[in-house]
Coordinates of C-alpha atoms in Angstrom, one line a residue:
Chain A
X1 CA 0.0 0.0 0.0
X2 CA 1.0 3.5 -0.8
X3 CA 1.4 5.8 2.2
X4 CA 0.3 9.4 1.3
X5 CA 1.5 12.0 3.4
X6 CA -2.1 13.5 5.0
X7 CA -2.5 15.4 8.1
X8 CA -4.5 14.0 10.8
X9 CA -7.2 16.1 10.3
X10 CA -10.0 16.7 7.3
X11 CA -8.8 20.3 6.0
X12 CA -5.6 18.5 5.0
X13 CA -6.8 15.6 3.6
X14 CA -9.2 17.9 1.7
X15 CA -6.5 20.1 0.7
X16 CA -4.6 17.0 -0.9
X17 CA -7.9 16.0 -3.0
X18 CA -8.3 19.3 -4.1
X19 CA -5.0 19.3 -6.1
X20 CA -6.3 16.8 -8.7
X21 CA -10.2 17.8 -8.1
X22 CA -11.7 20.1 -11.2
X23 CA -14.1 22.1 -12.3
X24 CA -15.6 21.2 -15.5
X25 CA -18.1 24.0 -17.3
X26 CA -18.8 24.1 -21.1
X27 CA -17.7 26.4 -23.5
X28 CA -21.3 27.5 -24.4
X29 CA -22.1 27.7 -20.3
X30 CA -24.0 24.3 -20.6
X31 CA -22.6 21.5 -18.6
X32 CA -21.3 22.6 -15.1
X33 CA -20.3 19.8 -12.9
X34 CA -17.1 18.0 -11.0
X35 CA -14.2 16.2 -12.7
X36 CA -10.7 14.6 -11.7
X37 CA -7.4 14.8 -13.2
X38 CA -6.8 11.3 -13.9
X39 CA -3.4 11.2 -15.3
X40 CA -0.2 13.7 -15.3
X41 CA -1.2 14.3 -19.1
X42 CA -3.9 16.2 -18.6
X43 CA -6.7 13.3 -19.0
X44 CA -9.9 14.1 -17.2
X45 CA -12.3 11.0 -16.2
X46 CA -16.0 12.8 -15.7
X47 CA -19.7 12.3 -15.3
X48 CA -21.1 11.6 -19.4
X49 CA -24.2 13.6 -18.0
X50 CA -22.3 16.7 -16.7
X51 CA -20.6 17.1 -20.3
X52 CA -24.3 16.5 -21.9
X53 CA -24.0 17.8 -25.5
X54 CA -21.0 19.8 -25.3
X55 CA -17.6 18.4 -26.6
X56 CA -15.5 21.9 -25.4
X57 CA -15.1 22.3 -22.0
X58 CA -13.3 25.2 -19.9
X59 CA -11.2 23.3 -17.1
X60 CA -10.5 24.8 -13.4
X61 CA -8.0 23.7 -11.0
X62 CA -8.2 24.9 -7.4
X63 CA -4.9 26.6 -7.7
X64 CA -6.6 29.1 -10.5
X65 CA -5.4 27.5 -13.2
X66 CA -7.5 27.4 -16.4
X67 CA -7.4 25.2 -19.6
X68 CA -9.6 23.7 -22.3
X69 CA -10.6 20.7 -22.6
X70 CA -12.0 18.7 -25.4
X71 CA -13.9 15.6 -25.4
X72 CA -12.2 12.4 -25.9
X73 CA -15.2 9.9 -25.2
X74 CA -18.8 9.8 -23.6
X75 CA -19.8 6.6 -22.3
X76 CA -23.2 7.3 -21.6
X77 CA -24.4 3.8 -20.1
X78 CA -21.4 3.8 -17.2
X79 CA -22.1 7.6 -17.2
X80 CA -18.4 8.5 -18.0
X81 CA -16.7 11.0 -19.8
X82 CA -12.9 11.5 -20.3
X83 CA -11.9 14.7 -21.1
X84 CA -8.5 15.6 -22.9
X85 CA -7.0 19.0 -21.2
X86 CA -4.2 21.1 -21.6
X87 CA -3.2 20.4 -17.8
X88 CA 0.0 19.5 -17.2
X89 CA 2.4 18.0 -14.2
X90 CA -0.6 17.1 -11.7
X91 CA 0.0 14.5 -9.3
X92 CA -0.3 11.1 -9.6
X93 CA -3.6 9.8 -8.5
X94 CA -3.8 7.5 -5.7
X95 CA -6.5 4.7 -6.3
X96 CA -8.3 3.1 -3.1
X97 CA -10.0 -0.8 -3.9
X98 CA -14.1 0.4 -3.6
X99 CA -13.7 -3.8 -3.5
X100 CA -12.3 -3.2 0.2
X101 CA -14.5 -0.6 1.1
X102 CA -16.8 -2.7 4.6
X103 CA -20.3 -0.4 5.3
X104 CA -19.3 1.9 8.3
X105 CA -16.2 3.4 6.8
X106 CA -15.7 6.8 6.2
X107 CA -15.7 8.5 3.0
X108 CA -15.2 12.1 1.6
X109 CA -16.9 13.7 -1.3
X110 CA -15.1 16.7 -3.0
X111 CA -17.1 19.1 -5.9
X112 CA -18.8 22.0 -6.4
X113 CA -22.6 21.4 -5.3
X114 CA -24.8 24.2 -6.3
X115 CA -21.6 26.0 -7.3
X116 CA -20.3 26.5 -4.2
X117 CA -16.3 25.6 -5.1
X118 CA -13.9 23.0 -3.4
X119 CA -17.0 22.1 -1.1
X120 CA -16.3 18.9 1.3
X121 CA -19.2 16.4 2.3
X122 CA -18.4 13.4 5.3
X123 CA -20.0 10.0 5.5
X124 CA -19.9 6.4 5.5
X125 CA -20.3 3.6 2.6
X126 CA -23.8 2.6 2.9
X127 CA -23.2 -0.4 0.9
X128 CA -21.0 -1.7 -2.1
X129 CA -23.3 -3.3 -5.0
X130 CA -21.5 -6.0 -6.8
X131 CA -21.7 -6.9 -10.5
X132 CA -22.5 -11.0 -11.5
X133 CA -19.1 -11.5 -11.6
X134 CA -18.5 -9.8 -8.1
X135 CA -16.7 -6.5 -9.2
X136 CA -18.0 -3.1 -7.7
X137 CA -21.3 -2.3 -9.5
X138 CA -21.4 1.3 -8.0
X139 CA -21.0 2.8 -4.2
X140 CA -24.2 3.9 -1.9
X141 CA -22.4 6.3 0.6
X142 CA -24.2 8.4 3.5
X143 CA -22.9 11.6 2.3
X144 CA -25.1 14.9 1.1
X145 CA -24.5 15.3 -2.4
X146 CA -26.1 18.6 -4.7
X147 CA -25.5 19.3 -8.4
X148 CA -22.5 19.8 -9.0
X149 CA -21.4 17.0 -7.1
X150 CA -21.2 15.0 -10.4
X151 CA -18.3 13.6 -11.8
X152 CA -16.2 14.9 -8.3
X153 CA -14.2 12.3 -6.2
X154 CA -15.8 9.9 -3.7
X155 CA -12.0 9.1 -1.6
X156 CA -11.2 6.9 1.6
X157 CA -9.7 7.9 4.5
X158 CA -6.6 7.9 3.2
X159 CA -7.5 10.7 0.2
X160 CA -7.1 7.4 -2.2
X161 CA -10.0 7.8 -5.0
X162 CA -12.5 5.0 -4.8
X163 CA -15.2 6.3 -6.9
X164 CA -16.8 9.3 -9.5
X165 CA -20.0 10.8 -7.5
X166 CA -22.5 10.6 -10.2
X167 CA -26.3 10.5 -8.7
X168 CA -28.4 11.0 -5.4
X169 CA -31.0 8.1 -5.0
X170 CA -33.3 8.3 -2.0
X171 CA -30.6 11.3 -0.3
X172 CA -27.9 8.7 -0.5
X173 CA -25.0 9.7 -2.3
X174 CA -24.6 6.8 -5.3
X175 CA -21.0 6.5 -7.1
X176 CA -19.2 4.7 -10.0
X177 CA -16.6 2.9 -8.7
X178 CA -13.4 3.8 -9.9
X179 CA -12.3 0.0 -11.3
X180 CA -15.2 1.1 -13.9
X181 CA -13.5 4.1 -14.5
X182 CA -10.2 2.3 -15.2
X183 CA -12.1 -0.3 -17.6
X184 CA -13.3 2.5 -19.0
X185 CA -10.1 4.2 -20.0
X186 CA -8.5 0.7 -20.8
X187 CA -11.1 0.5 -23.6
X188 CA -10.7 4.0 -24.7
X189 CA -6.8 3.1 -25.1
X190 CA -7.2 0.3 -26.8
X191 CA -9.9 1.2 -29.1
X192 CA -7.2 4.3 -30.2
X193 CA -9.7 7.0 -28.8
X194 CA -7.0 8.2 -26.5
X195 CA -4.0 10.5 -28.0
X196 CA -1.6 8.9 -25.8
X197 CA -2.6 5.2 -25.6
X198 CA 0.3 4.2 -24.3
X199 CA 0.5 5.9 -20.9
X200 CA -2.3 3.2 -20.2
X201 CA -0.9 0.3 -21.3
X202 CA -2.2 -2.1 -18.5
Chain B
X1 CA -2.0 5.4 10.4
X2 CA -3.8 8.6 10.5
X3 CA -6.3 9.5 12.6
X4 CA -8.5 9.8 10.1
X5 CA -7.6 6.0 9.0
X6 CA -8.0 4.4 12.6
X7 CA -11.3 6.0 13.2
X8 CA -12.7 5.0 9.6
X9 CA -11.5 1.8 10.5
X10 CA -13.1 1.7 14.2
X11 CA -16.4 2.7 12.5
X12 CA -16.2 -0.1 9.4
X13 CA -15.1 -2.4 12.9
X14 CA -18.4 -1.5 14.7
X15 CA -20.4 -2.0 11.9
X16 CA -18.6 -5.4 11.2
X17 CA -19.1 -6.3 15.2
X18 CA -22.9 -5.5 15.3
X19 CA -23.7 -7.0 12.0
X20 CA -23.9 -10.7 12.8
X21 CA -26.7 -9.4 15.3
X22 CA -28.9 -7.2 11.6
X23 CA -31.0 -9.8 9.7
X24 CA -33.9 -8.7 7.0
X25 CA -37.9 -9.1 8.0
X26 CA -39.8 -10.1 5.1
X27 CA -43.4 -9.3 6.0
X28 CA -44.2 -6.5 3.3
X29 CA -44.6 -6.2 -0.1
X30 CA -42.2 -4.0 -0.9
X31 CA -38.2 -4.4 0.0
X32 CA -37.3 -6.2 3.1
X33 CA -37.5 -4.6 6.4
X34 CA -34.6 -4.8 9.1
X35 CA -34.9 -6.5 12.4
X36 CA -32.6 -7.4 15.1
X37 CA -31.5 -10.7 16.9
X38 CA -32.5 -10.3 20.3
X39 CA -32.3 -13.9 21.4
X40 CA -30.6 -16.5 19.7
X41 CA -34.5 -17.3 18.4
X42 CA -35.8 -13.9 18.6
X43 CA -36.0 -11.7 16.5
X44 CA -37.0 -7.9 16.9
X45 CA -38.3 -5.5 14.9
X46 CA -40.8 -2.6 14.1
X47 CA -44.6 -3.5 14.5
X48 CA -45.5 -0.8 10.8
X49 CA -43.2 -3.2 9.0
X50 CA -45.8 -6.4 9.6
X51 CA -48.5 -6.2 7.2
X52 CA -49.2 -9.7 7.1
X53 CA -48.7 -12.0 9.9
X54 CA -48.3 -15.8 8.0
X55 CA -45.5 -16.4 6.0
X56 CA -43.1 -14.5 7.7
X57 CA -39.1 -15.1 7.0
X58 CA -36.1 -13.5 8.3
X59 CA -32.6 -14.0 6.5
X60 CA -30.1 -13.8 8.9
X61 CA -26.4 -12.6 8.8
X62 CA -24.3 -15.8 7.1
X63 CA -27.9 -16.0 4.4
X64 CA -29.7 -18.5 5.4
X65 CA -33.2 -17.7 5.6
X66 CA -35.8 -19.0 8.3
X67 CA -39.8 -19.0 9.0
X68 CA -41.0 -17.1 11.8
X69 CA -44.0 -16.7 13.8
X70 CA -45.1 -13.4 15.3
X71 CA -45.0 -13.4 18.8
X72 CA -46.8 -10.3 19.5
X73 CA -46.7 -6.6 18.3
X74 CA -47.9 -3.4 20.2
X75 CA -48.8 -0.8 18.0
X76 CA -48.2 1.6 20.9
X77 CA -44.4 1.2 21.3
X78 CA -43.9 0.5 17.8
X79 CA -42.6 -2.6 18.7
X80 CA -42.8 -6.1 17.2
X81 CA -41.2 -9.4 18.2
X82 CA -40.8 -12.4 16.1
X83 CA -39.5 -16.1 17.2
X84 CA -37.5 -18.0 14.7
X85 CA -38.6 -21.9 13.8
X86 CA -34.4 -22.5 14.0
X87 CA -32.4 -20.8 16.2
X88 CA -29.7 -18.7 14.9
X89 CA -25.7 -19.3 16.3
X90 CA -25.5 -15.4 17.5
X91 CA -26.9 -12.7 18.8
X92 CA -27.1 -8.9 19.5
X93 CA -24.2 -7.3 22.3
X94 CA -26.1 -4.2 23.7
X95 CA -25.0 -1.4 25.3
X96 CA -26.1 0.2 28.5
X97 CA -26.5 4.0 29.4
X98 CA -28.1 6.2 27.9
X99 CA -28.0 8.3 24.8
X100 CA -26.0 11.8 24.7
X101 CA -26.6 15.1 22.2
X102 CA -23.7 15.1 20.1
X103 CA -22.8 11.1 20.1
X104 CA -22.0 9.6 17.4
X105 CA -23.8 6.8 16.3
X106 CA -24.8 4.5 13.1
X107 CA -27.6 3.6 11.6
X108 CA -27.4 -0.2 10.6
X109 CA -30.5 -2.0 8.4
X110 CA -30.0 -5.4 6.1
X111 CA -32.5 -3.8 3.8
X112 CA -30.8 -6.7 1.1
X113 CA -28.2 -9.5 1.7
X114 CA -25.6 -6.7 2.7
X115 CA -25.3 -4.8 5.8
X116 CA -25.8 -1.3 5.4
X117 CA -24.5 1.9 7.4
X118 CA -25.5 5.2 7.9
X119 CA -23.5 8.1 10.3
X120 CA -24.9 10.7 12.5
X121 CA -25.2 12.2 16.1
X122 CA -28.3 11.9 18.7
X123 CA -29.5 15.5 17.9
X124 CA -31.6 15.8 21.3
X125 CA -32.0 13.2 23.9
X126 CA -34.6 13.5 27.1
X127 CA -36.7 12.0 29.4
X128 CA -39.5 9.5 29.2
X129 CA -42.2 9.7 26.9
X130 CA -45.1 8.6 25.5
X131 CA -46.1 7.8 22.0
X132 CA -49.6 9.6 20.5
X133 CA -51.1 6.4 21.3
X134 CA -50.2 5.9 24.4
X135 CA -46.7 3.7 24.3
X136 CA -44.4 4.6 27.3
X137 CA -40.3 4.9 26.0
X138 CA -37.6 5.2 28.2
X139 CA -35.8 7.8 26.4
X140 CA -36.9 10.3 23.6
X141 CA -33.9 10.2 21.5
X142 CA -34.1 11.6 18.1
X143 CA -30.8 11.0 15.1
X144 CA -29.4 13.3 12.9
X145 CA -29.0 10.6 10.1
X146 CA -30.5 10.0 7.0
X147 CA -33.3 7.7 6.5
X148 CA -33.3 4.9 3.5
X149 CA -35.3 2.3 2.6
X150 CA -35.5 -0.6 4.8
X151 CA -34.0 2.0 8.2
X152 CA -36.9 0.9 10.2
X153 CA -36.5 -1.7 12.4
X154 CA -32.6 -1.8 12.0
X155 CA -30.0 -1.1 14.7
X156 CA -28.6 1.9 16.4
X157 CA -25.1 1.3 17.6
X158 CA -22.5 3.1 19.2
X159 CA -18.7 3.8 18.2
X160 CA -18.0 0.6 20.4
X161 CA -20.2 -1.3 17.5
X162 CA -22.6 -2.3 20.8
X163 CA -26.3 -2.1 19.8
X164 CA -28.5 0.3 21.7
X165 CA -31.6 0.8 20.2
X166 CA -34.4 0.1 17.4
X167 CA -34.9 2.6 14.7
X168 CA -37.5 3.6 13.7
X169 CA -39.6 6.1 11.1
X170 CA -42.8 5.1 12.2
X171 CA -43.2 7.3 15.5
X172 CA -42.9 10.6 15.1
X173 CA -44.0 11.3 11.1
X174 CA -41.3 10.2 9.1
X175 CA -38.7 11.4 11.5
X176 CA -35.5 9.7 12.4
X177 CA -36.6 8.3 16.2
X178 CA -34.7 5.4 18.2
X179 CA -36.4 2.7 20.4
X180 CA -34.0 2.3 23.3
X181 CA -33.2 -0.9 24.4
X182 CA -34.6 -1.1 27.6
X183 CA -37.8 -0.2 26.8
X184 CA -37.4 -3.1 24.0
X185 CA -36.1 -5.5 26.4
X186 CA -39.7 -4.5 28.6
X187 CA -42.2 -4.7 25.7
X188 CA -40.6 -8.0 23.9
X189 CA -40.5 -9.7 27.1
X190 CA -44.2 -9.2 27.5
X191 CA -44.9 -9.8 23.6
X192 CA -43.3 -13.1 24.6
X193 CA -44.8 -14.6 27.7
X194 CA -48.3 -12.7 27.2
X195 CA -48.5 -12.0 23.0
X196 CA -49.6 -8.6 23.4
X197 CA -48.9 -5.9 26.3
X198 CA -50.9 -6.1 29.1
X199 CA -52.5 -2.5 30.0
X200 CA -54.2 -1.6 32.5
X201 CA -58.2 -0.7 31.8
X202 CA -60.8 1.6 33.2
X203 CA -63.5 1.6 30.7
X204 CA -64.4 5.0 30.3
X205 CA -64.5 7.9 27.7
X206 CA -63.2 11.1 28.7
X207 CA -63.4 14.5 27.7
X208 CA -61.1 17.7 29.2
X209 CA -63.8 19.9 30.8
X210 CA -62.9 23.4 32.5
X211 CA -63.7 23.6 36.3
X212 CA -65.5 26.2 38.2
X213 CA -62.9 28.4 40.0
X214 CA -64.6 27.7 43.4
X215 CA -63.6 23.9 42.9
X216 CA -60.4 24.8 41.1
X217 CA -59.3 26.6 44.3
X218 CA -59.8 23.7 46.2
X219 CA -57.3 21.4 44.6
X220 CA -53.9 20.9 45.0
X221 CA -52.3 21.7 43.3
X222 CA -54.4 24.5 41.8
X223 CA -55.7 23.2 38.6
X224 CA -58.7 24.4 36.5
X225 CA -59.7 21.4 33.9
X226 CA -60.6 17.9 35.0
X227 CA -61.5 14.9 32.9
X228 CA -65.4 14.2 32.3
X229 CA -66.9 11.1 31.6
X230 CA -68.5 11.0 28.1
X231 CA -69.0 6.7 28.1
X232 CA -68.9 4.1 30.8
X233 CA -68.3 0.4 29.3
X234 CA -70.8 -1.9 30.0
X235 CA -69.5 -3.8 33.1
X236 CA -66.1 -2.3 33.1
X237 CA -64.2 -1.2 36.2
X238 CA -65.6 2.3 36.4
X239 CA -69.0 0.9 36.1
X240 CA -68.4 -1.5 38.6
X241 CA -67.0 1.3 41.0
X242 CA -70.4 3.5 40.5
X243 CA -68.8 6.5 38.3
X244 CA -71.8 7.8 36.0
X245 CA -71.4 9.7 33.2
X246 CA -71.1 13.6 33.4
X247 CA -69.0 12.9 37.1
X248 CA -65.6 14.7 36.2
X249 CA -62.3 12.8 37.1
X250 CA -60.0 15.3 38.9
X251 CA -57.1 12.9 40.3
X252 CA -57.0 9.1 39.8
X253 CA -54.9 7.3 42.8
X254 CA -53.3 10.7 44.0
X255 CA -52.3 12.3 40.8
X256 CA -53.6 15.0 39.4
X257 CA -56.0 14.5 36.0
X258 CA -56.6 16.7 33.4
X259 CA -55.6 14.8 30.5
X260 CA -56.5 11.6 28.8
X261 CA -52.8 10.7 28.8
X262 CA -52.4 11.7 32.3
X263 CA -54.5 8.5 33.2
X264 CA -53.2 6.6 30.6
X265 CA -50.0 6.9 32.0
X266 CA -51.4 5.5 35.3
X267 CA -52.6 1.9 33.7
X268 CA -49.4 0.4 32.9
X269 CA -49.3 -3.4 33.2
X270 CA -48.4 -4.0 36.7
X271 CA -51.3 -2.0 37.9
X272 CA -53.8 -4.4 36.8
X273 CA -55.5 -6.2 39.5
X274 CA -54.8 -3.4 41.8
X275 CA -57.4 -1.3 43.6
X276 CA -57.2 2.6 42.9
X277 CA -58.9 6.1 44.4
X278 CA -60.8 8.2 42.2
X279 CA -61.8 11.5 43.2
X280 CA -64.8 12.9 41.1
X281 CA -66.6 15.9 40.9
X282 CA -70.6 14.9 41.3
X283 CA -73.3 17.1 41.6
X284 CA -70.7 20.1 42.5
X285 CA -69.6 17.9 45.7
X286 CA -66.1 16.0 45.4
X287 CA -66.5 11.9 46.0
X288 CA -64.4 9.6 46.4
X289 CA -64.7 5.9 44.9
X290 CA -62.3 2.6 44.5
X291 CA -62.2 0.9 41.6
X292 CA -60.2 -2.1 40.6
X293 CA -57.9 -1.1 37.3
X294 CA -58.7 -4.5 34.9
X295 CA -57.1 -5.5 31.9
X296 CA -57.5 -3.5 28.4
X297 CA -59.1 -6.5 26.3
X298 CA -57.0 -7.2 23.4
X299 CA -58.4 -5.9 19.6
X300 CA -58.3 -8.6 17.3
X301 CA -56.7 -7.4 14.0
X302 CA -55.8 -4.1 15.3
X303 CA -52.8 -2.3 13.8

């Protein structure tokens, strides 16, 4: 296991999601929402229902920084989007096992709800729904989710990312675990739709 | 570690600790209800999650799934216990004292064939209360935590992963309310031996009626309403005892009475049997009669 430098308390950990935590708005102003810098190339992984028709985006980091963004791929039955931006030299992205993840344990959800920037939510998993073959399906969590929520980091304790917040179902926060998101952008690498397909060679 | 780590860990190890003890109550139509293993062949759960009473199953912690047979529910308490045909290898470890503002607890339900958690704090905590219909509970303790499908009748457990009380939506409108577990302990131990809670029974109708202020001054303490008698059940205790109707109730075995529930509150179980004093206003003279409280007969089909 990794060991990721975090202070004991939630202000730091929140501080270290926020550095690969973005805000993702369409060119046209349609399309507002969360996203996460996925790789130190500048891939985005997102909600496919917070980029809706747009393929342009304008990305924000929490630093200030700014760049476009351009639609790579819109998967709109896992509800994922990766974005190509012009971000470059973010950290690495440490990924948690949502396959780990026991009811009770606590987890932090980092967006923009209602456009209120860099906001923090606290809960517990609620449950982990498992597919036929016994991978994560998607993560209930006890956390208050808004709009804007979508397509923001669901982490662990740790600040490792277990899952892309993506609905709110009965007022329980639902997200897609991230082992999606990485079959997700192992397709997208190997059907060529990625410009560099070998940084995910897996 | 962090301390962020260890205490996600501590909470994921309560859940674990008190989950052997959550099993699913299939007595509904829609999606399981939750339900707690008392007993190693008891189950607990919320009397509004019973709509029918054959055919009832639990599915306890390691799958399995086993019939059960209502025991007895009362409506009043929201309370509803259930004995299993098999006995199951575990059951609940509660915990004792009682609830503080601020602490922070978990909401656990088995809503499906996984455990499921939700985190809060008691957002108040207070005395002893009664129910709209009439159910005495130790402690009113109300959650900050957010209810879900299949919440009621599932666990309340503290950051030890000890069980301490039923939850339930049922009681107070939708609300997020906890049964503590004494008062569970109380009821299901009646449900068991007796099938329904035994309350004690006057058989009368009342009505709050304002007193004159020469009686009012009279009493102590000082009061100004009393309780009227609107009905008098055929051969019921009060009947028996000679109260009529239009006599108004102003204390029943030394308390003061000017509301329904202030007598209900008298007639709990253990006073049936017993003899008590009522002192009534008649004819703008105060008399005193002795009744003996009875038992409230049991409602067939009542929910």
């Amino acid at each position: 296991m990794r060991t990721i430098p975090v202070e004991n308390d939630l202000s730091g950990l929140a501080a270290l999601v926020r550095s690969w935590t973005v805000e993702v708005a369409g060119v046209d102003g349609e399309g507002r929402g969360s996203g996460i810098l996925w790789h130190p190339n500048g891939l985005i992984v997102t909600n496919a229902h917070v980029v809706a028709r747009t393929t342009r985006q304008r990305i924000k980091l929490a630093d200030g920084r700014e760049a476009e963004g351009k639609l790579l791929l819109r998967d709109d039955r896992r509800d994922i989007a990766l974005i190509q931006s012009g971000i470059s030299g973010a950290p690495d992205l440490p990924l948690g096992n949502p396959q780990a993840l026991a009811p009770g344990a606590l987890v932090l959800a980092l967006g923009h709800p209602w456009g209120v920037a860099n906001a923090m939510s606290l809960g517990v998993v609620h449950g982990v729904s498992l597919d036929r073959r016994g991978f994560p399906r998607y993560i209930a969590a006890d956390v208050r989710l808004a709009p804007g929520n979508s397509g923001g980091p669901l982490v662990d304790a740790t600040g490792r990312l277990v899952g892309v917040n993506a609905m709110i179902v009965g007022g329980l926060g639902v997200a897609i675990p991230v082992n999606v998101v990485q079959r997700v952008v192992r397709e997208a690498s190997q059907s060529g739709a990625l410009p560099f397909p070998e940084a995910f060679a897996a | 570690m962090t301390a962020l780590q260890s205490l996600s860990d501590d909470l994921a190890a309560a859940v674990d600790r008190a989950s052997a003890a959550l099993v699913s109550v299939h007595a509904r139509r829609r999606i399981p209800a939750s339900g707690i293993l008392w007993k190693p062949d008891v189950v607990i759960t919320n009397h509004h999650v019973i709509q029918r009473e054959e055919g009832i199953k639990v599915t306890l912690a390691d799958g399995t799934t086993v019939g059960a047979t209502l025991a007895g529910r009362d409506p009043a308490t929201d309370i509803a216990a259930l004995r299993l045909e098999r006995p199951a290898p575990t059951s609940a470890a509660l915990g004792h004292g009682p609830l503080k503002v601020g602490q922070l607890v978990l909401a656990l339900g088995r809503p499906g064939p996984a455990v499921t958690a939700a985190l809060g704090v008691v957002s108040s905590a207070g005395g002893e209360w009664r129910t709209w219909s009439g159910g005495r509970i130790d402690q009113f303790v109300s959650l900050d935590v957010s209810i879900y499908d299949g919440f009621s009748g599932g666990a309340l457990v503290n950051s030890a992963g000890e069980i301490v009380g039923m939850n339930s939506s049922g009681l107070s409108r939708g609300a997020a309310m906890t049964i503590p577990f004494p008062t569970i302990i109380r009821v299901a131990e009646q449900l068991l031996t007796s099938g329904h809670m035994r309350r004690g029974y006057v058989g009368v109708g009342l009505q709050s009626v304002r007193l004159p202020s020469a009686i009012a001054s009279q009493l102590t303490p000082a009061r100004d309403v009393g309780l009227m008698v609107v009905s008098v059940d055929d051969g019921g205790p009060a009947a028996l005892a000679g109260l009529h109707i239009g006599d108004v109730i102003v204390a029943f075995d030394g308390h003061p009475a000017s509301e329904p529930s202030e007598m209900l509150a008298q007639l709990t179980g253990d006073r049936i049997g017993q003899i008590a004093a009522v002192r009534v206003l008649r004819a703008g003279a105060f008399a005193d009669l002795l009744l003996t409280v009875g038992e409230r007969p049991a409602r067939a089909g009542r929910r």
